[in-house]
Coordinates of C-alpha atoms and ligand atoms in Angstrom, one line a residue:
M1 CA 0.0 0.0 -0.2
N2 CA 1.3 3.8 -1.0
S3 CA 2.4 5.9 2.2
R4 CA 0.3 9.1 2.5
R5 CA 3.4 11.2 1.6
D6 CA 3.3 9.0 -2.0
F7 CA -0.1 9.5 -2.7
L8 CA 0.3 13.5 -2.2
Q9 CA 3.2 13.8 -4.2
K10 CA 2.2 12.2 -6.7
I11 CA -1.7 13.1 -7.5
G12 CA -2.2 16.4 -4.5
V13 CA -4.1 16.5 -1.7
S14 CA -7.3 17.7 -3.5
A15 CA -7.4 14.4 -5.2
L16 CA -6.7 11.9 -2.5
A17 CA -10.5 11.2 -2.1
L18 CA -11.4 9.6 -5.7
H19 CA -8.1 7.6 -5.2
L20 CA -7.9 5.9 -2.2
A21 CA -7.0 2.2 -2.0
P22 CA -8.4 0.1 -0.2
L23 CA -7.8 0.7 3.0
V24 CA -8.6 -2.6 5.2
G25 CA -8.7 -5.7 5.2
W26 CA -4.5 -5.8 4.8
A27 CA -3.1 -5.3 8.5
N28 CA -4.4 -6.8 11.4
N29 CA -5.7 -5.2 14.0
T30 CA -5.2 -5.9 17.4
T31 CA -8.7 -4.8 18.5
N32 CA -9.9 -7.2 16.3
N33 CA -9.2 -10.0 18.2
E34 CA -12.1 -8.9 20.7
K35 CA -14.7 -10.6 18.7
T36 CA -16.5 -11.0 21.6
Y37 CA -16.7 -8.0 22.6
D38 CA -20.5 -7.1 23.8
G39 CA -19.7 -3.7 26.1
K40 CA -21.3 -0.4 25.3
V41 CA -20.7 0.5 21.1
L42 CA -19.1 4.4 20.5
R43 CA -21.4 5.5 17.9
V44 CA -20.0 8.3 16.1
A45 CA -20.9 11.2 13.5
I46 CA -18.0 11.7 11.1
M47 CA -18.3 15.8 10.2
G48 CA -16.5 16.9 7.0
L49 CA -16.6 13.8 4.4
G50 CA -13.1 14.6 2.8
S51 CA -9.9 12.7 2.2
Y52 CA -9.1 11.8 5.5
G53 CA -12.8 11.5 6.8
T54 CA -13.2 8.6 4.3
R55 CA -10.7 6.9 5.7
V56 CA -11.4 7.0 8.5
A57 CA -15.0 5.5 8.0
E58 CA -13.3 2.6 6.0
A59 CA -11.2 2.0 8.9
M60 CA -14.0 2.6 11.4
Q61 CA -15.9 -1.1 9.3
S62 CA -13.3 -3.4 11.2
C63 CA -13.9 -1.8 14.8
T64 CA -15.4 -4.0 17.5
K65 CA -15.8 -0.7 19.7
A66 CA -16.9 1.6 17.8
K67 CA -19.9 2.5 15.0
L68 CA -20.1 5.0 12.2
V69 CA -24.2 5.9 12.9
G70 CA -23.9 9.8 11.6
V71 CA -22.5 12.2 9.2
I72 CA -22.1 15.9 8.9
S73 CA -21.5 17.7 6.1
G74 CA -21.7 20.4 3.5
T75 CA -21.9 18.6 0.4
P76 CA -25.5 16.6 0.0
S77 CA -24.4 14.1 -2.9
K78 CA -21.5 12.6 -0.4
V79 CA -24.2 12.3 2.4
K80 CA -26.6 10.3 0.1
A81 CA -23.7 8.1 -0.8
W82 CA -22.1 7.4 2.5
Q83 CA -26.1 7.0 3.5
S84 CA -25.8 3.6 0.9
K85 CA -22.5 2.7 1.9
Y86 CA -22.7 2.4 5.4
G87 CA -26.2 2.5 5.9
I88 CA -26.7 5.6 7.7
P89 CA -30.3 7.2 8.5
E90 CA -31.6 10.1 7.0
K91 CA -32.3 10.8 11.0
N92 CA -28.1 11.0 11.5
C93 CA -27.3 13.4 8.9
Y94 CA -26.7 16.7 9.4
N95 CA -25.3 19.9 7.7
Y96 CA -23.0 22.9 9.1
E97 CA -26.2 24.9 9.9
N98 CA -28.2 22.3 12.0
F99 CA -25.8 20.2 13.4
D100 CA -26.6 21.7 16.6
N101 CA -29.8 19.6 16.9
I102 CA -27.5 17.0 17.2
K103 CA -28.2 17.5 20.8
N104 CA -31.8 15.6 20.3
N105 CA -30.3 12.5 18.9
P106 CA -30.0 10.3 21.8
D107 CA -28.4 7.7 18.3
I108 CA -25.3 9.3 18.8
D109 CA -22.5 9.4 21.8
A110 CA -19.7 11.9 19.9
V111 CA -18.8 13.6 16.7
Y112 CA -15.4 13.3 14.9
V113 CA -13.8 16.6 13.2
I114 CA -12.6 15.4 10.2
T115 CA -12.5 19.2 8.5
P116 CA -10.2 22.4 7.8
N117 CA -8.2 23.5 10.9
G118 CA -9.4 26.6 11.1
L119 CA -13.0 25.4 11.3
H120 CA -12.2 22.9 14.3
H121 CA -12.4 25.0 16.9
D122 CA -16.0 26.5 16.8
Q123 CA -17.5 22.6 15.3
V124 CA -15.9 21.5 18.6
I125 CA -17.6 24.3 20.8
R126 CA -20.7 23.1 19.1
I127 CA -20.5 19.7 19.5
A128 CA -20.0 20.2 23.2
K129 CA -22.6 22.5 24.0
A130 CA -24.6 20.0 22.1
G131 CA -23.5 17.4 25.4
K132 CA -21.9 15.0 22.8
H133 CA -18.3 13.5 23.2
A134 CA -16.3 15.6 20.9
I135 CA -12.9 13.9 18.8
S136 CA -10.9 17.1 16.3
E137 CA -8.4 16.0 14.1
K138 CA -5.0 17.1 14.3
P139 CA -4.1 20.4 14.9
M140 CA -6.7 20.5 17.5
S141 CA -6.8 24.4 16.2
V142 CA -4.4 27.1 15.6
N143 CA -3.1 28.3 18.0
A144 CA -2.7 27.6 21.9
Q145 CA -5.7 30.4 23.0
Q146 CA -7.9 28.0 20.9
G147 CA -7.4 25.0 22.2
Q148 CA -7.3 25.7 25.3
E149 CA -11.1 27.6 24.9
M150 CA -12.4 24.1 23.3
V151 CA -10.7 22.3 26.4
D152 CA -12.5 24.2 28.6
A153 CA -16.0 24.8 26.6
C154 CA -15.6 20.5 26.9
K155 CA -15.0 20.6 30.6
K156 CA -17.7 22.8 31.5
A157 CA -20.2 20.7 29.1
G158 CA -18.7 17.9 31.5
V159 CA -18.3 15.6 27.7
K160 CA -14.2 14.3 27.0
L161 CA -12.7 16.1 23.9
L162 CA -9.6 13.5 22.5
V163 CA -7.5 14.6 19.5
G164 CA -6.6 12.1 16.4
Y165 CA -2.7 10.9 17.1
R166 CA -2.8 8.0 15.5
M167 CA 0.4 7.2 16.5
H168 CA -0.3 7.3 20.0
F169 CA -1.5 3.5 19.6
E170 CA 0.8 2.2 16.7
P171 CA 2.9 -1.1 18.1
K172 CA 6.6 -0.1 17.1
T173 CA 6.1 3.5 18.2
L174 CA 4.6 1.9 21.4
E175 CA 7.9 -0.7 21.4
V176 CA 10.0 2.3 21.2
I177 CA 8.6 4.3 23.9
R178 CA 8.7 1.1 26.7
M179 CA 12.5 0.7 25.7
R180 CA 13.2 3.9 26.5
Q181 CA 10.9 3.7 29.9
A182 CA 12.9 0.4 30.6
G183 CA 16.3 2.2 30.4
E184 CA 17.5 0.2 27.6
F185 CA 18.7 3.2 25.4
G186 CA 20.2 5.0 28.6
K187 CA 20.0 8.7 29.0
I188 CA 17.7 9.9 26.3
M189 CA 21.0 13.0 24.5
F190 CA 18.9 13.7 21.2
F191 CA 15.8 13.0 19.3
Q192 CA 15.8 13.7 15.0
G193 CA 12.0 14.5 13.5
Q194 CA 12.0 15.1 9.9
C195 CA 8.4 15.1 8.4
G196 CA 8.0 16.4 4.5
F197 CA 5.8 15.9 1.4
T198 CA 5.6 18.1 -1.8
I199 CA 2.2 19.3 -1.5
G200 CA -0.1 19.2 -4.7
D201 CA -2.8 21.6 -5.5
P202 CA -2.1 25.1 -4.8
T203 CA -6.0 26.5 -4.6
Q204 CA -6.4 23.6 -1.4
W205 CA -7.5 24.9 1.8
R206 CA -3.9 24.0 2.9
L207 CA -2.2 26.5 1.6
N208 CA -5.1 29.0 2.8
K209 CA -3.9 31.1 6.1
Q210 CA -7.3 31.4 7.3
L211 CA -8.2 27.5 6.8
A212 CA -5.2 26.2 7.9
G213 CA -3.9 28.2 10.4
G214 CA -0.8 28.0 8.4
G215 CA 1.1 25.9 7.0
A216 CA 3.1 22.8 7.0
I217 CA 4.4 22.7 10.7
M218 CA 0.1 22.8 11.0
D219 CA -0.1 19.7 9.2
I220 CA 2.5 18.0 9.3
G221 CA 5.3 19.4 11.4
I222 CA 3.5 18.7 14.6
Y223 CA 4.2 14.9 13.7
A224 CA 7.9 15.7 14.6
I225 CA 6.3 18.4 18.0
N226 CA 4.4 15.8 18.7
G227 CA 6.9 12.9 18.4
S228 CA 9.8 14.6 20.2
R229 CA 7.7 14.6 23.0
Y230 CA 6.9 10.9 23.2
M231 CA 9.7 9.8 22.0
T232 CA 12.2 11.7 24.5
G233 CA 9.4 11.3 27.1
E234 CA 10.0 15.0 28.5
E235 CA 8.9 18.8 27.7
P236 CA 10.8 20.8 25.9
I237 CA 11.6 24.3 27.5
W238 CA 13.1 25.9 24.7
V239 CA 12.8 26.4 20.7
T240 CA 15.0 28.4 18.3
A241 CA 13.4 28.0 14.4
Q242 CA 14.0 29.0 10.9
E243 CA 12.1 29.6 8.3
T244 CA 12.6 28.7 4.2
K245 CA 10.6 30.2 1.6
T246 CA 11.2 29.0 -2.5
D247 CA 8.0 29.5 -3.5
H248 CA 6.2 33.1 -2.5
E249 CA 3.4 32.3 -4.7
K250 CA 2.5 29.1 -3.4
F251 CA 3.3 29.7 0.3
K252 CA 1.5 32.9 1.1
E253 CA 2.0 35.6 3.9
G254 CA 1.6 33.5 6.6
V255 CA 1.5 30.0 5.2
D256 CA 5.1 28.1 6.1
E257 CA 6.9 26.1 3.0
T258 CA 9.8 24.7 5.6
I259 CA 10.8 25.4 9.2
Q260 CA 13.8 24.0 10.8
F261 CA 13.3 24.3 14.6
Q262 CA 15.6 23.1 17.8
F263 CA 14.7 22.0 20.8
G264 CA 16.2 22.0 24.4
F265 CA 14.7 19.8 27.1
P266 CA 15.3 19.9 30.9
S267 CA 17.6 16.7 31.3
G268 CA 19.9 18.5 28.4
A269 CA 18.5 16.5 25.6
V270 CA 18.5 18.2 22.2
A271 CA 16.1 17.9 19.2
S272 CA 16.5 19.0 15.6
C273 CA 13.8 18.5 13.4
L274 CA 12.7 19.7 10.0
S275 CA 9.1 20.0 9.0
T276 CA 8.3 21.1 5.3
Y277 CA 5.5 21.0 2.2
N278 CA 8.5 20.8 -0.2
M279 CA 10.3 17.6 -0.1
N280 CA 9.7 14.6 -0.3
N281 CA 11.1 11.6 1.3
L282 CA 11.0 13.1 5.1
D283 CA 9.1 10.8 7.3
R284 CA 11.8 9.5 10.2
F285 CA 12.6 9.8 13.4
F286 CA 15.6 8.7 15.1
L287 CA 16.5 8.8 19.1
D288 CA 19.4 8.4 20.5
G289 CA 20.7 7.5 23.8
G290 CA 23.9 6.5 26.1
K291 CA 23.0 3.2 25.5
G292 CA 21.2 2.8 22.3
F293 CA 19.3 4.3 19.7
A294 CA 15.6 3.5 17.5
E295 CA 14.9 4.8 14.4
L296 CA 11.7 4.8 12.5
Q297 CA 11.0 5.2 8.9
P298 CA 8.5 5.7 7.7
S299 CA 7.3 6.8 11.2
T300 CA 4.2 9.2 10.9
G301 CA 2.5 7.5 7.4
Y302 CA -0.2 5.7 7.9
G303 CA 1.7 2.4 7.4
P304 CA 3.2 0.0 7.7
I305 CA 5.6 1.9 10.2
Q306 CA 9.4 0.2 10.2
G307 CA 12.0 0.7 12.6
R308 CA 15.2 -0.8 13.9
T309 CA 16.9 -0.1 17.5
H310 CA 20.5 -1.2 18.1
K311 CA 19.1 -4.4 19.5
G312 CA 17.4 -5.1 15.9
E313 CA 14.4 -4.9 13.3
L314 CA 10.9 -4.1 15.3
T315 CA 8.5 -6.6 14.7
Q316 CA 5.5 -5.8 16.0
P317 CA 2.2 -6.0 14.3
I318 CA 1.0 -3.5 11.3
T319 CA -1.8 -2.1 12.4
T320 CA -4.4 0.0 10.5
H321 CA -4.2 3.1 12.6
Q322 CA -7.9 4.8 12.5
T323 CA -9.7 1.4 13.1
V324 CA -6.9 0.7 16.5
Q325 CA -7.3 4.4 17.4
M326 CA -11.5 4.5 17.3
D327 CA -12.1 1.3 19.1
E328 CA -9.5 2.6 21.7
M329 CA -11.1 5.9 21.9
A330 CA -14.5 4.0 23.0
G331 CA -12.8 2.3 26.2
I332 CA -11.1 5.9 26.7
I333 CA -14.7 7.9 27.2
F334 CA -16.6 5.2 27.8
E335 CA -14.1 3.1 30.8
N336 CA -12.0 5.9 31.7
K337 CA -9.4 3.5 30.0
K338 CA -5.6 5.5 30.3
P339 CA -3.5 5.3 27.2
I340 CA 0.2 5.3 27.3
V341 CA 0.4 8.0 25.6
P342 CA -2.3 11.4 26.0
V343 CA -4.9 11.9 23.2
D344 CA -6.7 14.2 25.0
G345 CA -7.6 18.4 24.5
E346 CA -4.6 19.0 27.2
E347 CA -2.2 16.8 24.8
A348 CA -2.8 18.9 22.0
V349 CA -3.1 22.3 24.0
K350 CA 0.6 21.4 24.7
D351 CA 1.4 20.6 20.7
L352 CA -0.3 24.1 20.1
K353 CA 2.0 26.3 22.9
I354 CA 5.0 24.9 20.9
I355 CA 3.5 25.5 17.5
D356 CA 2.8 29.0 19.2
A357 CA 6.7 29.1 20.1
I358 CA 8.5 28.4 16.9
Y359 CA 6.4 30.7 15.1
L360 CA 7.4 33.6 17.5
A361 CA 11.1 32.4 17.3
V362 CA 11.0 32.5 13.3
K363 CA 9.9 35.7 13.9
T364 CA 12.2 37.0 16.1
G365 CA 15.5 35.2 15.4
K366 CA 15.5 34.5 19.2
K367 CA 15.4 31.6 21.6
V368 CA 11.8 31.4 22.7
D369 CA 11.1 29.8 26.5
I370 CA 8.3 27.5 25.8
K371 CA 6.2 27.0 29.5
L372 CA 3.5 23.8 29.2
S373 CA 1.9 24.2 32.6
Ligands
NDP401 P1 -10.2 17.3 2.8 O1 -10.2 18.6 2.1 O2 -10.2 16.0 2.1 O3 -11.6 17.2 3.3 C1 -11.9 18.4 4.5 C2 -13.7 18.3 4.5 O4 -14.1 18.9 5.2 C3 -14.3 18.4 3.0 O5 -14.0 17.3 2.1 C4 -15.3 18.9 3.7 O6 -16.0 18.1 3.7 C5 -15.5 19.8 4.9 N1 -15.3 20.9 4.9 C6 -16.0 22.1 5.5 N2 -15.5 22.9 5.0 C7 -14.7 23.2 4.5 C8 -14.1 24.3 4.2 N3 -14.5 25.5 4.4 N4 -12.9 23.5 2.9 C9 -12.6 22.5 2.5 N5 -12.9 21.5 3.3 C10 -14.3 21.7 3.9 O7 -9.6 17.5 4.3 P2 -8.4 16.1 4.6 O8 -9.6 15.2 4.7 O9 -7.2 15.4 4.2 O10 -8.2 16.9 5.9 C11 -9.1 17.2 7.2 C12 -8.7 16.9 8.4 O11 -8.4 15.8 8.7 C13 -7.3 18.1 9.2 O12 -7.6 18.7 10.0 C14 -6.2 17.5 8.5 O13 -5.1 18.7 9.1 C15 -6.5 16.3 9.2 N6 -6.1 15.0 8.3 C16 -4.9 14.2 9.4 C17 -4.8 12.9 8.6 C18 -4.3 12.1 10.5 O14 -3.5 11.1 9.8 N7 -4.8 12.0 11.7 C19 -4.3 12.6 7.8 C20 -4.9 13.9 7.0 C21 -5.7 14.9 7.5 P3 -17.7 18.1 3.3 O15 -18.0 18.2 2.1 O16 -18.1 16.3 3.9 O17 -18.8 19.3 4.2

């Protein structure tokens, strides 16, 4: 199966929905083993039936604890197609004007927001006010202040706010985290995260500051930011960052093409990362410690994730990330399960604070302190 980046570089993001390869059935889903599950099922409506929404919907067909039961969309033809494909009843279909009425629908537990980044804030707050659990795609919003408002709104409404950090459930990633926690790499000294692809269609929302909130950092660089945290097990305390822009037509003011950034951590460990919309073959994490190393490449694509450590190849099972994520999220919502790496709104606000700091470091050319608590 092609990686997301292979797709993107060949056809451009906007064409993705038309070209999706079969997404399930090619991998072992760990949660699929729980065939006898007879607990509560998380009934989910997807908002935004685009390329990633389509991928999530397909992957959810293999879930045991979560089920796609509704849609929220601005495109009636997609709603019809999804209704017939997934057996979604008319009463569970909404558009962006009327979805507040979901509060009167006892057959939907949660809404998964998979729309452009700049819309997540208002949409999640409306979902919270409707009394439904919210799952937001990454980035949760476009700055830390908005992110905090989302956290506060969900808290006030007594609903959960989760974010689609699918790598937090990926077996090889979790094995590296286990090894690091067990001290198998020794003292962690260095992390390197390289995340990027060459973006296609210049008219897509990802290159529109208002809808995307920025550029590559918001979309793909966030994997290096989030990864630097779960791979090292520390929170960065400072950042320096440098932007390079070669195409001012495609990457307008406020839309970053390439940013290199460096973190310092309390232990003295450092990180060096690259985020770009203008280079291919960049999907690599490297963690170095006093006693060993881990390398994941690909590290955050849809899979299969591959990797090795100083002890040899990583052989944990290949999963369909979105299937596992949604089953695990059902457990988090209904059973209060605690994932090894958090996927809640507070976790996402940390990434957004770091993004704010990266943009400030680019703007000022100075080392910027990061305060996450
Ligand atoms: P797409 O453009 O493919 O789909 C977005 C959908 O949002 C549209 O199809 C549309 O659905 C809806 N929408 C509502 N308002 C607008 C608007 N003003 N402009 C464009 N679309 C609108 O984007 P993706 O699916 O690739 O990305 C959506 C979100 O998912 C982003 O936040 C992105 O970062 C995230 N994502 C996460 C990934 C992951 O691996 N975790 C991977 C890819 C994306 P409709 O017609 O139904 O209204």
